């Protein structure tokens, strides 16, 4: 056996022992042993009869004297089908070598295919080649052996050398003890019992008599005693006997197509792996026609791979396509059974692979938890177990002595020492610098005032500028009687080194005076007010308690082709108007996000404002140098008609405007095309208009022209179609204006200041100082007592007009410039928008109690707009009745948050 195992593979240079697994090798040894015993028994009988031992032919001798197929299944050789074929094919050569070991290149296309029984043990149909006789197989094996190079020089190993380690003498002795006849009879009886049949003794006797009759004669055996076809002996169908594998069919030879090794449904590769190349990457065989070698060292030819069309047709036609997998070792396609699919599903779902295993079976209590009444070991305790141990006493005594001497530390002491070891090594010489001085006699100690630290003049080598000149020294000597008036209490001296410094004669006196001052000086303790950090930070309510406020994006209004600069809402809250850089004004329906009307203006629309008077349907739009008063023609039909009738004829006025007003603004008529679009009045200014805003009653509106100097702000009256210039001097670059919601006041915001004017008295009431460099927008609270300002410096400032002219609170909640701020007309909400893509909604409660400060709490950051050329959100405005907020941005959209 060791010789067989260690013989190197002639073709591939690998050891057969490295290929065989344990189960296959043991099975092979057992079968070869049985075949060798049979051959020796036949040879011995032939020698006793004086006849020349003939080689094994293609016929087998039936044991019961008949050739019936029913009785052939009871042969003694049923359990050795595989070994008989193996011994016949390997006759005359070493059993460790296979037929195709030295095969020529023409054999590369040959593929061995093994057919096996199905799981139910039923017989399967055999192909035509499977019925070949043993004689044909032997002849083909001899032809293949003749093609091998150098095989004639080697001496063929017998089956005895391969299948047994003992000497021939020992084998013969064993055979004498138990003859072949006895073995055959015992096997026949066992098989007969297994098949449920009892072989009659009469048949045995006749068979023995006939064998003895033909043993000594030279005549040929009769047909009933010759070896017949293996199909006649074993049956036409394959059968699994005694737990061993069946015969592999005769391998197909040259010129025949490859056979699928999984055609019979056998996928048990765990027991016998066909590809013997080992655990290597299979892509190494990509450039070859084969994928490895089988147990007989023959090449395993790759299976044909179809193209995408074949794969598609197979997917459509084959119902088992979804359960077909490819074996990477052989390239064959394997159809998974229902049990395999169930196993895969259980593994993927994290369950037990064995479906019959119960994870929740009752727990087996191997060791009982109940206390038994009787002891397990009923051995009486020894006397020594009741006496204290002296060794332990001495050991504990040593421990106690070590603890007293400090040699041994407790766990708490070890932890304390470890903490001390980890502390920094330096320490303060005078602990009074940081902590309270530990004094035993004085419990309530008051630390003495510290003396001043020495300066440069007290150095032994001071700079020249600290030394006295003659004039300063003379003045110092004159004040000998009044030493407290001296500039210094000593005269700075200069020495070359520290060794030359003499002793200080007044040292003792100064120490005495210092102690006297500490003794006589009255001192008292002043306790600090302990204020915790939680008291310094205001307690803000939870956002849940401040609902409702906008939290999510609801609608998106799309239709403009350029950035949307301004937005305004109808007083009733049904429609919105937007102005864009695409030179159009659009009217939208809020609930459906539908664009109702588009009005071209001919220039960039920088500001739009819906008239706050609900009795007039009018929108003011600032486009270039013109201000257009547009009838949107939405809402109540009677209201639209009433507005048109009101603006049809211009009122007559006896007053004559001054030259500076007429040169700055002109009220004009509209063309027929603009009239069809809804434009009713056009007001032309001498500079570009940046903002238009209405008074609360809807009769007055103001326009802002930053480049107009003292005529930057103009107030227009709709009912009389007149304009006014409120200022005679320029106070700065005006950014925006705003009317007070209740009082006749006008808020004018320049770049750095905000001025509040009384329109009746025509006086400046107040000037606000926000402390910023550039104001962008402002909004006033509906009650008129608080003002909100946004700046390009990312700051949001809240002014309490009754409190101070400086900001009550500054919020730094934006990461970029703030472009718009707004108050809600009903809810305690305010919002701010900027170039950081965010619209921040905050809670701003103003109380009726003047002694209570406003409550400001940021609530939600809404970040849905995109950034286009560093611009994001331009305008923000609240719905007049609902807690909704609209925002317009540079991404050509208007978004509604609810």
XYZ file of N, CA, C and O in Angstrom, residues 324-446:
492
model
N -30.805 26.201 -11.396
C -29.625 25.581 -12.017
C -28.388 26.408 -11.690
O -28.391 27.634 -11.873
N -27.349 25.760 -11.188
C -26.082 26.407 -10.866
C -24.964 25.704 -11.624
O -25.127 24.574 -12.095
N -23.847 26.372 -11.745
C -22.690 25.832 -12.472
C -21.620 25.403 -11.489
O -21.269 26.161 -10.574
N -21.122 24.173 -11.667
C -20.047 23.671 -10.814
C -18.725 24.306 -11.266
O -18.296 24.099 -12.411
N -18.045 25.078 -10.427
C -16.794 25.705 -10.865
C -15.676 24.709 -11.084
O -14.703 25.009 -11.777
N -15.766 23.518 -10.491
C -14.699 22.546 -10.642
C -14.719 21.876 -11.999
O -13.674 21.608 -12.591
N -15.947 21.599 -12.532
C -16.067 20.860 -13.792
C -16.760 21.651 -14.878
O -16.718 21.251 -16.040
N -17.416 22.756 -14.534
C -18.140 23.535 -15.525
C -19.500 22.960 -15.849
O -20.199 23.485 -16.709
N -19.916 21.863 -15.215
C -21.216 21.256 -15.483
C -22.303 22.039 -14.754
O -22.058 22.665 -13.719
N -23.507 21.988 -15.304
C -24.663 22.646 -14.684
C -25.409 21.649 -13.816
O -25.669 20.527 -14.236
N -25.713 22.045 -12.595
C -26.344 21.184 -11.608
C -27.705 21.774 -11.262
O -27.810 22.977 -10.977
N -28.726 20.966 -11.284
C -30.073 21.394 -10.909
C -30.260 21.109 -9.423
O -30.156 19.956 -8.984
N -30.492 22.125 -8.669
C -30.655 21.973 -7.228
C -32.013 21.347 -6.927
O -33.033 21.701 -7.553
N -32.019 20.478 -5.969
C -33.273 19.855 -5.547
C -34.015 20.763 -4.581
O -33.515 21.795 -4.139
N -35.238 20.346 -4.275
C -36.030 21.131 -3.325
C -35.370 21.163 -1.954
O -35.447 22.163 -1.237
N -34.702 20.052 -1.601
C -34.029 20.039 -0.296
C -32.864 21.028 -0.285
O -32.646 21.736 0.724
N -32.106 21.107 -1.393
C -30.996 22.062 -1.448
C -31.496 23.500 -1.368
O -30.918 24.344 -0.678
N -32.575 23.808 -2.074
C -33.126 25.182 -2.053
C -33.658 25.522 -0.668
O -33.472 26.617 -0.156
N -34.313 24.538 -0.048
C -34.781 24.788 1.323
C -33.621 25.023 2.275
O -33.688 25.889 3.154
N -32.518 24.271 2.090
C -31.331 24.475 2.935
C -30.747 25.873 2.734
O -30.402 26.567 3.686
N -30.670 26.319 1.466
C -30.123 27.663 1.187
C -31.010 28.738 1.794
O -30.526 29.712 2.384
N -32.317 28.586 1.665
C -33.226 29.594 2.235
C -33.106 29.655 3.758
O -33.149 30.732 4.347
N -32.968 28.487 4.371
C -32.838 28.499 5.835
C -31.540 29.165 6.267
O -31.513 29.898 7.248
N -30.462 28.929 5.529
C -29.185 29.568 5.882
C -29.263 31.072 5.671
O -28.785 31.862 6.483
N -29.885 31.528 4.570
C -29.985 32.976 4.301
C -30.865 33.680 5.324
O -30.622 34.841 5.661
N -31.886 32.993 5.800
C -32.772 33.621 6.787
C -32.248 33.501 8.205
O -32.905 33.955 9.137
N -31.061 32.912 8.383
C -30.469 32.843 9.716
C -31.036 31.725 10.570
O -30.849 31.744 11.787
N -31.715 30.753 9.963
C -32.267 29.644 10.735
C -31.308 28.451 10.727
O -30.280 28.469 10.054
N -31.706 27.408 11.422
C -30.878 26.215 11.490
C -30.912 25.507 10.146
O -31.981 25.335 9.560
N -29.750 25.097 9.598
C -29.769 24.410 8.295
C -30.591 23.123 8.302
O -31.179 22.777 7.281
N -30.641 22.441 9.415
C -31.400 21.193 9.506
C -32.851 21.537 9.814
O -33.153 22.117 10.862
N -33.759 21.203 8.889
C -35.165 21.545 9.094
C -35.788 20.723 10.204
O -36.770 21.161 10.817
N -35.239 19.543 10.470
C -35.813 18.688 11.503
C -35.294 19.018 12.887
O -35.769 18.452 13.858
N -34.306 19.910 12.947
C -33.751 20.244 14.261
C -34.678 21.227 14.978
O -35.107 22.238 14.391
N -34.978 20.959 16.181
C -35.864 21.812 16.985
C -35.004 22.709 17.868
O -34.309 22.226 18.766
N -35.046 24.004 17.592
C -34.272 24.948 18.403
C -34.887 25.176 19.778
O -34.216 25.690 20.669
N -36.164 24.845 19.880
C -36.863 25.157 21.133
C -37.331 23.884 21.840
O -38.405 23.843 22.442
N -36.520 22.843 21.708
C -36.886 21.616 22.405
C -36.654 21.784 23.908
O -35.881 22.651 24.330
N -37.328 21.016 24.699
C -37.192 21.163 26.172
C -35.747 20.949 26.603
O -35.024 20.117 26.082
N -35.341 21.772 27.543
C -33.970 21.696 28.047
C -33.774 20.434 28.877
O -34.630 20.091 29.716
N -32.703 19.742 28.583
C -32.376 18.521 29.336
C -31.501 18.921 30.519
O -30.386 19.415 30.325
N -32.003 18.738 31.650
C -31.270 19.126 32.862
C -30.340 17.972 33.243
O -30.715 17.052 33.959
N -29.135 18.041 32.729
C -28.177 16.958 32.967
C -27.793 16.907 34.448
O -27.636 15.834 35.015
N -27.624 18.072 35.038
C -27.277 18.120 36.465
C -28.444 18.769 37.195
O -28.783 19.922 36.925
N -29.055 18.057 38.045
C -30.261 18.539 38.712
C -29.936 19.714 39.608
O -28.845 19.817 40.183
N -30.901 20.634 39.679
C -30.747 21.801 40.550
C -31.358 21.572 41.923
O -31.280 22.443 42.788
N -31.998 20.442 42.089
C -32.595 20.154 43.390
C -31.547 19.566 44.341
O -30.683 18.799 43.930
N -31.649 19.967 45.576
C -30.730 19.473 46.595
C -31.173 18.077 47.033
O -32.326 17.883 47.445
N -30.253 17.140 46.904
C -30.615 15.775 47.271
C -30.586 15.594 48.793
O -29.816 16.246 49.507
N -31.438 14.711 49.221
C -31.503 14.454 50.663
C -30.309 13.626 51.121
O -29.804 13.819 52.222
N -29.888 12.722 50.277
C -28.764 11.860 50.629
C -27.526 12.341 49.882
O -27.605 12.737 48.720
N -26.368 12.327 50.509
C -25.147 12.766 49.832
C -24.719 11.759 48.769
O -25.053 10.574 48.841
N -23.982 12.272 47.768
C -23.483 11.382 46.724
C -22.370 10.487 47.270
O -22.308 9.304 46.959
N -21.475 11.101 48.038
C -20.384 10.334 48.657
C -20.667 10.282 50.155
O -20.545 11.283 50.845
N -21.072 9.130 50.606
C -21.414 8.965 52.023
C -20.169 8.577 52.810
O -20.105 7.542 53.461
N -19.150 9.443 52.733
C -17.908 9.194 53.469
C -17.870 10.169 54.643
O -18.029 11.379 54.440
N -17.672 9.723 55.822
C -17.650 10.657 56.973
C -16.452 11.594 56.876
O -15.387 11.243 56.365
N -16.690 12.846 57.315
C -15.634 13.837 57.296
C -14.534 13.451 58.273
O -14.792 12.887 59.338
N -13.316 13.831 57.884
C -12.181 13.495 58.756
C -12.094 14.494 59.910
O -12.700 15.571 59.890
N -11.335 14.119 60.898
C -11.162 14.998 62.059
C -10.394 16.260 61.680
O -10.629 17.334 62.243
N -9.520 16.143 60.725
C -8.710 17.287 60.317
C -9.575 18.404 59.718
O -9.237 19.579 59.810
N -10.718 18.040 59.092
C -11.571 19.060 58.472
C -12.230 19.951 59.507
O -12.671 21.061 59.168
N -12.332 19.508 60.774
C -12.954 20.327 61.812
C -11.945 21.182 62.560
O -12.337 22.068 63.325
N -10.673 20.979 62.374
C -9.652 21.733 63.096
C -9.100 22.837 62.208
O -8.936 22.647 60.990
N -8.814 24.008 62.742
C -8.227 25.087 61.928
C -6.826 24.702 61.475
O -6.060 24.069 62.205
N -6.514 25.158 60.262
C -5.224 24.811 59.677
C -4.134 25.695 60.275
O -4.248 26.921 60.305
N -3.088 25.087 60.727
C -1.978 25.849 61.285
C -1.193 26.556 60.170
O -0.692 27.661 60.373
N -1.100 25.906 59.025
C -0.389 26.544 57.915
C -1.090 27.829 57.492
O -0.451 28.861 57.236
N -2.419 27.757 57.456
C -3.164 28.959 57.094
C -3.032 30.029 58.179
O -2.997 31.235 57.880
N -2.966 29.602 59.412
C -2.803 30.564 60.505
C -1.483 31.312 60.368
O -1.437 32.549 60.489
N -0.402 30.594 60.093
C 0.892 31.251 59.913
C 0.893 32.162 58.673
O 1.473 33.251 58.686
N 0.218 31.717 57.631
C 0.170 32.522 56.414
C -0.573 33.828 56.641
O -0.127 34.905 56.218
N -1.703 33.757 57.340
C -2.478 34.980 57.631
C -1.689 35.878 58.563
O -1.720 37.113 58.438
N -0.966 35.278 59.492
C -0.144 36.094 60.387
C 0.913 36.875 59.619
O 1.176 38.053 59.925
N 1.519 36.246 58.633
C 2.516 36.952 57.818
C 1.865 38.090 57.026
O 2.453 39.160 56.879
N 0.650 37.846 56.539
C -0.060 38.893 55.809
C -0.352 40.092 56.715
O -0.179 41.257 56.306
N -0.795 39.823 57.931
C -1.117 40.915 58.865
C 0.134 41.708 59.202
O 0.117 42.947 59.255
N 1.241 41.028 59.425
C 2.495 41.722 59.735
C 2.959 42.568 58.546
O 3.443 43.698 58.716
N 2.789 42.024 57.336
C 3.185 42.797 56.149
C 2.308 44.029 55.968
O 2.781 45.107 55.568
N 1.022 43.920 56.311
C 0.144 45.092 56.223
C 0.533 46.142 57.255
O 0.521 47.357 56.974
N 0.884 45.716 58.440
C 1.276 46.682 59.475
C 2.574 47.383 59.109
O 2.727 48.590 59.333
N 3.518 46.655 58.553
C 4.801 47.238 58.195
C 4.731 48.045 56.884
O 5.700 48.734 56.534
N 3.627 47.941 56.201
C 3.511 48.666 54.940
C 4.099 47.941 53.757
O 4.232 48.531 52.671
N 4.481 46.701 53.949
C 5.053 45.952 52.835
C 3.959 45.513 51.843
O 4.197 45.411 50.661
N 2.797 45.227 52.382
C 1.669 44.801 51.552
C 0.605 45.899 51.569
O 0.322 46.482 52.629
N 0.013 46.175 50.432
C -0.982 47.226 50.305
C -2.343 46.614 49.982
O -2.435 45.607 49.260
N -3.361 47.251 50.542
C -4.717 46.850 50.179
C -5.049 47.389 48.791
O -4.349 48.214 48.222
N -6.178 46.924 48.246
C -6.565 47.372 46.916
C -6.864 48.866 46.896
O -6.500 49.582 45.955
N -7.510 49.374 47.943
C -7.794 50.811 48.000
C -6.500 51.617 48.095
O -6.354 52.670 47.456
N -5.533 51.107 48.894
C -4.265 51.814 49.020
C -3.492 51.782 47.696
O -2.853 52.772 47.309
N -3.580 50.643 46.999
C -2.903 50.567 45.701
C -3.493 51.554 44.710
O -2.771 52.216 43.961
N -4.830 51.675 44.711
C -5.466 52.633 43.795
C -5.083 54.068 44.143
O -4.853 54.896 43.252
N -4.998 54.373 45.455
C -4.624 55.717 45.849
C -3.185 56.029 45.439
O -2.889 57.123 44.917
N -2.286 55.092 45.642
C -0.892 55.308 45.256
C -0.746 55.419 43.738
O 0.079 56.193 43.231
N -1.554 54.633 43.011
C -1.498 54.723 41.550
C -1.975 56.088 41.067
O -1.415 56.672 40.140
N -3.020 56.624 41.733
C -3.490 57.956 41.356
C -2.446 59.016 41.666
O -2.243 59.967 40.894
N -1.751 58.870 42.796
C -0.702 59.831 43.143
C 0.454 59.739 42.156
O 1.057 60.742 41.771
N 0.757 58.509 41.736
C 1.863 58.320 40.796
C 1.560 58.962 39.449
O 2.452 59.467 38.764
N 0.299 58.954 39.053
C -0.072 59.529 37.763
C -0.155 61.049 37.794
O -0.209 61.680 36.744
N -0.188 61.648 38.982
C -0.266 63.100 39.082
C 1.054 63.725 38.672
O 2.103 63.078 38.695
N 1.030 65.008 38.252
C 2.292 65.677 37.883
C 3.244 65.777 39.068
O 2.828 65.835 40.235
N 4.531 65.788 38.763
C 5.550 65.738 39.800
C 5.794 67.098 40.465
O 6.331 67.155 41.551
N 5.416 68.195 39.776
C 5.664 69.510 40.359
C 4.518 69.876 41.303
O 3.418 69.330 41.213
N 4.775 70.834 42.181
C 3.771 71.276 43.160
C 4.096 72.712 43.541
O 5.182 73.240 43.265
N 3.125 73.367 44.141
C 3.274 74.765 44.540
C 4.007 74.856 45.878
O 3.712 74.109 46.811
N 4.938 75.777 45.947
C 5.614 75.996 47.232
C 4.696 76.678 48.232
O 4.726 76.369 49.420
N 3.914 77.618 47.736
C 2.972 78.316 48.615
C 1.572 78.019 48.096
O 1.163 78.479 47.029
N 0.849 77.229 48.848
C -0.482 76.806 48.411
C -1.510 77.909 48.495
O -2.628 77.751 48.027
N -1.148 79.040 49.093
C -2.136 80.122 49.226
C -2.408 80.808 47.896
O -3.318 81.613 47.798
N -1.596 80.517 46.869
C -1.826 81.179 45.592
C -3.116 80.701 44.934
O -3.734 81.428 44.172
N -3.503 79.448 45.205
C -4.669 78.900 44.519
C -5.733 78.412 45.491
O -6.908 78.429 45.145
N -5.364 77.955 46.619
C -6.351 77.400 47.528
C -6.294 78.068 48.894
O -5.430 78.892 49.199
N -7.221 77.695 49.726
C -7.278 78.254 51.089
C -6.141 77.670 51.920
O -5.854 76.475 51.889
N -5.476 78.549 52.646
C -4.348 78.112 53.466
C -4.836 77.269 54.629
O -5.799 77.618 55.329
N -4.170 76.172 54.816
C -4.562 75.269 55.895
C -3.882 75.712 57.190
O -2.659 75.645 57.321
N -4.690 76.183 58.067
C -4.171 76.640 59.371
C -4.928 75.909 60.461
O -6.145 75.733 60.385
N -4.177 75.508 61.493
C -4.789 74.724 62.560
C -5.507 75.607 63.594
O -6.562 75.256 64.075
N -4.905 76.778 63.919
C -5.465 77.589 64.996
C -6.539 78.548 64.497
O -7.483 78.832 65.209
N -6.376 79.092 63.303
C -7.325 80.071 62.782
C -8.240 79.337 61.804
O -7.799 78.858 60.770
N -9.502 79.259 62.185
C -10.444 78.516 61.349
C -10.946 79.371 60.196
O -11.105 78.858 59.099
N -11.200 80.627 60.462
C -11.722 81.497 59.410
C -10.623 82.469 59.020
O -10.612 83.641 59.388
N -9.699 81.992 58.266
C -8.516 82.772 57.923
C -8.805 83.678 56.741
O -9.473 83.274 55.773
N -8.272 84.893 56.813
C -8.370 85.845 55.715
C -6.968 86.039 55.159
O -6.051 86.411 55.893
